[in-house]
Short mmCIF file of C-alpha atoms in Angstrom, two decimals:
data_model
loop_
_atom_site.label_atom_id
_atom_site.label_comp_id
_atom_site.label_asym_id
_atom_site.label_seq_id
_atom_site.Cartn_x
_atom_site.Cartn_y
_atom_site.Cartn_z
CA MET A 1 79.01 35.56 -83.89
CA LEU A 2 76.99 35.42 -80.70
CA ARG A 3 79.00 38.28 -79.18
CA ALA A 4 78.29 40.43 -82.24
CA CYS A 5 74.57 39.94 -81.62
CA GLY A 6 74.78 40.86 -77.94
CA PHE A 7 74.94 37.25 -76.66
CA SER A 8 77.71 35.55 -74.80
CA THR A 9 78.06 31.84 -74.03
CA ARG A 10 79.35 30.15 -70.92
CA GLY A 11 79.92 26.49 -71.63
CA SER A 12 76.74 24.86 -72.83
CA SER A 13 74.61 25.64 -69.79
CA SER A 14 73.67 29.34 -70.14
CA LEU A 15 73.38 32.38 -72.35
CA LYS A 16 74.02 36.00 -71.28
CA LEU A 17 71.62 38.66 -72.47
CA SER A 18 71.77 42.24 -71.09
CA GLY A 19 73.79 41.08 -68.13
CA LYS A 20 71.45 38.25 -67.19
CA PHE A 21 72.04 34.55 -67.57
CA PHE A 22 69.37 32.24 -69.02
CA PRO A 23 69.59 28.45 -69.04
CA ALA A 24 70.39 27.09 -72.47
CA LYS A 25 68.36 24.26 -73.87
CA GLN A 26 70.12 21.01 -73.30
CA LYS A 27 70.84 18.97 -76.38
CA GLU A 28 68.57 15.95 -76.66
CA ILE A 29 70.45 12.75 -76.97
CA THR A 30 68.51 10.25 -79.01
CA ASN A 31 69.34 6.90 -80.40
CA PRO A 32 67.06 6.06 -83.34
CA GLY A 33 68.28 2.49 -83.37
CA ALA A 34 67.28 1.94 -79.73
CA CYS A 35 63.81 3.44 -80.36
CA HIS A 36 63.23 1.21 -83.34
CA MET A 37 64.35 -1.83 -81.37
CA ALA A 38 61.99 -0.96 -78.49
CA TRP A 39 59.02 -0.66 -80.84
CA PHE A 40 60.02 -3.90 -82.56
CA LEU A 41 60.06 -5.72 -79.22
CA ILE A 42 56.69 -4.28 -78.19
CA ILE A 43 54.99 -5.18 -81.47
CA SER A 44 56.60 -8.62 -81.53
CA SER A 45 55.44 -9.30 -77.96
CA VAL A 46 51.86 -8.32 -78.82
CA ILE A 47 51.87 -10.56 -81.90
CA VAL A 48 53.33 -13.50 -79.96
CA LEU A 49 50.76 -13.07 -77.17
CA TRP A 50 47.93 -12.81 -79.72
CA VAL A 51 49.02 -15.95 -81.60
CA ALA A 52 49.62 -17.89 -78.38
CA SER A 53 46.16 -16.98 -77.07
CA LEU A 54 44.51 -17.98 -80.33
CA CYS A 55 46.38 -21.31 -80.33
CA LYS A 56 45.23 -21.93 -76.77
CA ILE A 57 41.63 -21.46 -77.87
CA LEU A 58 41.86 -23.47 -81.10
CA HIS A 59 43.63 -26.38 -79.44
CA GLY A 60 41.52 -26.32 -76.31
CA SER A 61 44.48 -26.16 -73.95
CA TYR A 62 43.17 -23.13 -72.09
CA SER A 63 40.89 -23.76 -69.15
CA PRO A 64 39.11 -20.74 -67.65
CA PRO A 65 38.24 -20.84 -63.97
CA LYS A 66 35.93 -23.73 -63.34
CA GLY A 67 32.40 -22.61 -62.68
CA THR A 68 29.00 -24.14 -62.46
CA PHE A 69 27.23 -22.11 -65.14
CA LEU A 70 24.24 -24.27 -66.05
CA ASN A 71 26.11 -27.37 -64.94
CA ASN A 72 23.69 -28.38 -62.20
CA LEU A 73 23.32 -32.14 -62.17
CA LYS A 74 20.20 -34.23 -61.79
CA ASP A 75 20.02 -37.10 -59.32
CA GLY A 76 21.11 -39.48 -62.08
CA GLY A 77 24.27 -37.49 -62.73
CA SER A 78 23.19 -35.93 -66.04
CA VAL A 79 23.23 -32.17 -66.65
CA ASN A 80 19.93 -30.43 -66.06
CA LYS A 81 18.98 -29.04 -69.48
CA ARG A 82 17.70 -25.48 -69.48
CA ASN A 83 15.32 -23.57 -71.76
CA VAL A 84 17.31 -20.42 -72.53
CA LEU A 85 16.07 -17.25 -74.20
CA LEU A 86 18.68 -15.00 -75.80
CA VAL A 87 17.19 -11.52 -76.21
CA VAL A 88 18.89 -9.21 -78.73
CA ALA A 89 18.00 -5.98 -80.52
CA HIS A 90 19.07 -6.54 -84.15
CA PRO A 91 19.92 -9.33 -86.58
CA ASP A 92 23.69 -9.93 -86.29
CA ASP A 93 23.86 -9.12 -82.54
CA GLU A 94 23.85 -12.86 -81.87
CA SER A 95 26.87 -13.41 -84.16
CA MET A 96 28.93 -10.35 -83.25
CA PHE A 97 28.56 -10.52 -79.48
CA PHE A 98 27.09 -13.77 -78.16
CA THR A 99 28.65 -16.67 -80.09
CA PRO A 100 30.83 -17.88 -77.16
CA THR A 101 27.65 -18.16 -75.08
CA ILE A 102 25.60 -19.78 -77.85
CA ASN A 103 28.33 -22.33 -78.58
CA TYR A 104 28.70 -23.09 -74.88
CA LEU A 105 24.96 -23.75 -74.55
CA THR A 106 24.42 -25.79 -77.71
CA MET A 107 27.48 -27.98 -77.12
CA ARG A 108 26.08 -28.92 -73.70
CA GLY A 109 22.63 -29.75 -75.00
CA HIS A 110 20.73 -26.78 -73.61
CA ASN A 111 17.66 -25.66 -75.52
CA ILE A 112 18.21 -22.14 -76.81
CA HIS A 113 15.69 -19.70 -78.29
CA ILE A 114 16.60 -16.37 -79.89
CA LEU A 115 14.26 -13.39 -79.66
CA CYS A 116 15.33 -10.52 -81.92
CA LEU A 117 13.23 -7.46 -81.19
CA SER A 118 13.63 -5.72 -84.55
CA ILE A 119 14.42 -6.57 -88.16
CA GLY A 120 17.19 -3.96 -88.28
CA ASP A 121 15.49 -1.83 -90.90
CA ALA A 122 17.40 1.42 -90.28
CA ASP A 123 18.91 1.19 -93.78
CA GLY A 124 15.84 -0.34 -95.44
CA LYS A 125 17.31 -3.86 -95.44
CA GLY A 126 15.08 -5.32 -92.75
CA ILE A 127 13.57 -8.17 -94.78
CA THR A 128 17.01 -9.26 -95.97
CA ARG A 129 18.49 -9.04 -92.49
CA LYS A 130 15.68 -11.15 -91.06
CA GLU A 131 16.50 -13.99 -93.46
CA GLU A 132 20.19 -13.60 -92.73
CA LEU A 133 19.50 -14.15 -89.04
CA TYR A 134 17.82 -17.47 -89.81
CA GLN A 135 20.85 -18.52 -91.86
CA ALA A 136 23.28 -17.50 -89.12
CA SER A 137 21.20 -19.35 -86.52
CA ALA A 138 21.48 -22.52 -88.58
CA ILE A 139 25.28 -22.21 -88.46
CA LEU A 140 25.03 -21.74 -84.69
CA LYS A 141 22.83 -24.87 -84.36
CA VAL A 142 19.73 -22.99 -83.24
CA PRO A 143 16.62 -24.44 -84.97
CA HIS A 144 14.66 -22.14 -87.27
CA GLN A 145 11.47 -22.59 -85.26
CA GLN A 146 13.28 -21.35 -82.13
CA VAL A 147 14.23 -18.02 -83.69
CA LYS A 148 11.74 -15.15 -83.63
CA VAL A 149 12.29 -11.79 -85.31
CA LEU A 150 9.82 -8.99 -84.61
CA ASP A 151 8.85 -5.97 -86.69
CA HIS A 152 6.92 -4.03 -84.08
CA PRO A 153 5.99 -0.41 -85.01
CA ASP A 154 7.25 0.83 -81.63
CA LEU A 155 10.51 -1.11 -81.80
CA GLN A 156 12.24 0.18 -84.91
CA ASP A 157 16.00 0.09 -85.39
CA GLY A 158 17.88 3.36 -85.02
CA PHE A 159 20.10 5.41 -82.70
CA GLY A 160 17.33 7.94 -82.18
CA LYS A 161 14.63 5.34 -81.55
CA VAL A 162 13.65 4.94 -77.90
CA TRP A 163 12.00 1.62 -77.10
CA ASN A 164 9.22 1.39 -74.53
CA HIS A 165 10.39 -0.81 -71.65
CA ASN A 166 6.85 -1.88 -70.78
CA ILE A 167 6.28 -3.18 -74.32
CA LEU A 168 9.60 -5.01 -74.22
CA ALA A 169 8.78 -6.64 -70.88
CA MET A 170 5.38 -7.75 -72.17
CA ILE A 171 6.83 -9.30 -75.34
CA ILE A 172 9.58 -11.11 -73.45
CA GLU A 173 7.08 -12.42 -70.90
CA GLU A 174 4.91 -13.81 -73.71
CA GLU A 175 7.92 -15.65 -75.08
CA ILE A 176 8.73 -17.05 -71.65
CA ASN A 177 5.21 -18.36 -71.20
CA SER A 178 5.01 -19.81 -74.72
CA TYR A 179 8.20 -21.87 -74.52
CA GLY A 180 8.68 -22.54 -70.82
CA ILE A 181 11.80 -20.39 -70.64
CA ASP A 182 13.62 -20.57 -67.32
CA LEU A 183 16.70 -18.47 -68.11
CA ILE A 184 17.31 -15.22 -70.03
CA ILE A 185 20.57 -13.89 -71.48
CA THR A 186 20.84 -10.35 -72.84
CA PHE A 187 22.92 -7.15 -72.90
CA ASP A 188 24.01 -5.23 -69.81
CA ASN A 189 23.04 -1.60 -69.27
CA TYR A 190 25.75 -0.34 -71.66
CA GLY A 191 25.01 -2.85 -74.39
CA VAL A 192 28.63 -3.49 -75.55
CA SER A 193 28.62 -0.60 -78.05
CA GLY A 194 26.39 1.84 -76.19
CA HIS A 195 23.65 1.50 -78.82
CA CYS A 196 20.38 2.76 -77.33
CA ASN A 197 18.43 -0.25 -78.64
CA HIS A 198 20.81 -2.64 -76.88
CA ARG A 199 20.43 -0.69 -73.66
CA ASP A 200 16.64 -0.60 -73.94
CA VAL A 201 16.58 -4.40 -74.30
CA HIS A 202 18.46 -4.64 -71.01
CA TYR A 203 16.01 -2.33 -69.26
CA GLY A 204 13.08 -4.24 -70.74
CA VAL A 205 14.39 -7.44 -69.18
CA MET A 206 14.99 -5.61 -65.89
CA LYS A 207 11.42 -4.34 -66.01
CA LEU A 208 10.19 -7.90 -66.40
CA LEU A 209 12.37 -9.22 -63.57
CA HIS A 210 11.16 -6.58 -61.15
CA ALA A 211 7.50 -6.67 -62.16
CA SER A 212 6.89 -10.35 -62.81
CA SER A 213 5.09 -12.18 -60.03
CA GLN A 214 4.47 -15.44 -61.93
CA ARG A 215 7.79 -17.09 -61.14
CA LYS A 216 11.41 -16.36 -60.51
CA ILE A 217 13.30 -16.13 -63.80
CA GLU A 218 17.08 -16.43 -63.81
CA ALA A 219 18.72 -13.78 -66.00
CA TRP A 220 22.30 -13.06 -67.07
CA GLU A 221 23.80 -10.06 -68.85
CA LEU A 222 26.82 -9.82 -71.16
CA VAL A 223 29.43 -7.65 -69.46
CA SER A 224 30.61 -4.67 -71.53
CA THR A 225 34.37 -4.11 -71.42
CA ASN A 226 36.59 -1.07 -71.91
CA ILE A 227 37.91 -0.28 -75.38
CA PHE A 228 41.31 -1.86 -74.71
CA ARG A 229 39.80 -5.20 -73.76
CA LYS A 230 37.10 -4.93 -76.40
CA TYR A 231 39.68 -4.92 -79.22
CA SER A 232 42.27 -7.18 -77.62
CA GLY A 233 40.96 -10.23 -79.47
CA PRO A 234 41.86 -13.62 -77.99
CA VAL A 235 44.25 -11.98 -75.50
CA ASP A 236 41.19 -11.07 -73.45
CA ILE A 237 40.73 -14.69 -72.40
CA TRP A 238 43.40 -14.04 -69.75
CA LEU A 239 41.93 -10.73 -68.61
CA SER A 240 38.42 -12.19 -68.49
CA SER A 241 39.62 -15.03 -66.29
CA LEU A 242 40.94 -12.47 -63.77
CA TYR A 243 37.86 -10.23 -63.85
CA PRO A 244 35.64 -12.49 -61.66
CA MET A 245 38.36 -12.53 -59.02
CA GLN A 246 38.26 -8.72 -58.86
CA CYS A 247 34.46 -8.65 -58.52
CA SER A 248 33.88 -11.13 -55.72
CA HIS A 249 30.62 -9.36 -54.77
CA GLU A 250 29.07 -10.30 -58.13
CA VAL A 251 28.14 -13.66 -59.67
CA LEU A 252 30.15 -13.95 -62.88
CA HIS A 253 31.00 -16.68 -65.37
CA CYS A 254 33.65 -16.57 -68.09
CA LEU A 255 32.65 -18.58 -71.19
CA LEU A 256 35.35 -19.38 -73.74
CA ASN A 257 34.37 -19.75 -77.39
CA GLU A 258 35.26 -23.35 -78.12
CA GLN A 259 34.56 -22.86 -81.84
CA PRO A 260 35.69 -19.34 -82.83
CA ARG A 261 35.62 -20.20 -86.54
CA LYS A 262 31.88 -20.58 -86.19
CA SER A 263 31.64 -16.92 -85.21
CA PHE A 264 33.11 -15.88 -88.56
CA ARG A 265 30.90 -18.31 -90.48
CA ALA A 266 27.78 -17.11 -88.67
CA MET A 267 28.57 -13.43 -89.16
CA ALA A 268 29.33 -14.06 -92.83
CA GLN A 269 25.69 -15.13 -93.27
CA HIS A 270 24.78 -11.49 -92.58
CA SER A 271 26.04 -10.59 -96.05
CA SER A 272 24.31 -7.20 -96.10
CA GLN A 273 26.38 -6.24 -93.03
CA TRP A 274 29.58 -8.14 -93.81
CA VAL A 275 31.62 -5.11 -94.86
CA TRP A 276 35.32 -4.57 -94.25
CA PHE A 277 35.09 -2.84 -90.86
CA ARG A 278 32.79 -5.55 -89.46
CA LYS A 279 35.21 -8.19 -90.68
CA LEU A 280 37.92 -6.38 -88.72
CA PHE A 281 35.60 -6.10 -85.73
CA VAL A 282 34.91 -9.84 -85.63
CA GLY A 283 38.62 -10.59 -85.95
CA PHE A 284 39.78 -8.16 -83.27
CA SER A 285 36.78 -8.18 -80.93
CA SER A 286 37.18 -10.03 -77.66
CA TYR A 287 33.48 -10.96 -77.91
CA THR A 288 34.41 -13.37 -80.68
CA TYR A 289 36.54 -15.37 -78.26
CA VAL A 290 35.07 -14.98 -74.78
CA ASN A 291 31.91 -13.80 -73.01
CA THR A 292 31.70 -12.77 -69.38
CA LEU A 293 28.18 -13.16 -68.03
CA ARG A 294 26.94 -11.46 -64.87
CA LYS A 295 23.83 -12.46 -62.97
CA MET A 296 21.15 -9.80 -63.11
CA LYS A 297 19.55 -8.69 -59.87
#
């Protein structure tokens, strides 16, 4: 048949056309059973690692590298309690991103204040979201009187809304002076999700740190991770423990969430935001299980 069409074959390696030889396409040898088995092993390994990591957290058998984050002792041997200000952009930021840090602080008796710089009114639900933040803070053991939610005309929620860093620095400084704050925790310059409001909060704190001459304020930022780590869930406890070793030039602390169930309960208080994709986010997000904090310079 091939000869009738002007082709000739030589084994399985070439075809002859007009006196010239061309390599023939080699037959692909596949084994569907082997491919299925390989995928089964990969998926099974991921599931086993996920479950093992979660069990380590829930049963408290995992110990991240020992650090001294806010563990400075007084002369009597007791821990020196700090007045901490957590600065976020929107109601639910505290529950989606910072619960490992909040749980770490409250369980060690530190005094934590939350400053939320907007009511999250991008969808017209600002009043509702403000109340939801108070409810979530109660779950996280932060007293109602230590939670402040602002509705400033120049600090409105939205991807296209640029926040003035000078205004942010002024507001944060007022909060510091009012409550004797000696430590700030906030977003880094990427803001976990890249949201412009998150990033502006970071730069507002940086503005304060560089401009303030009243006293030296200690400040820490939540390290943003790549997308693989971000959605690796509890598996990221192992990667986070290695990260400080790779960044010896920076001051970093890895904080494990000792009560991950509380993250779900707190986020569930934000009922206006508790839709299916945020439920998935809280379940799969590494920020539910571990926070890596970096000292701001």
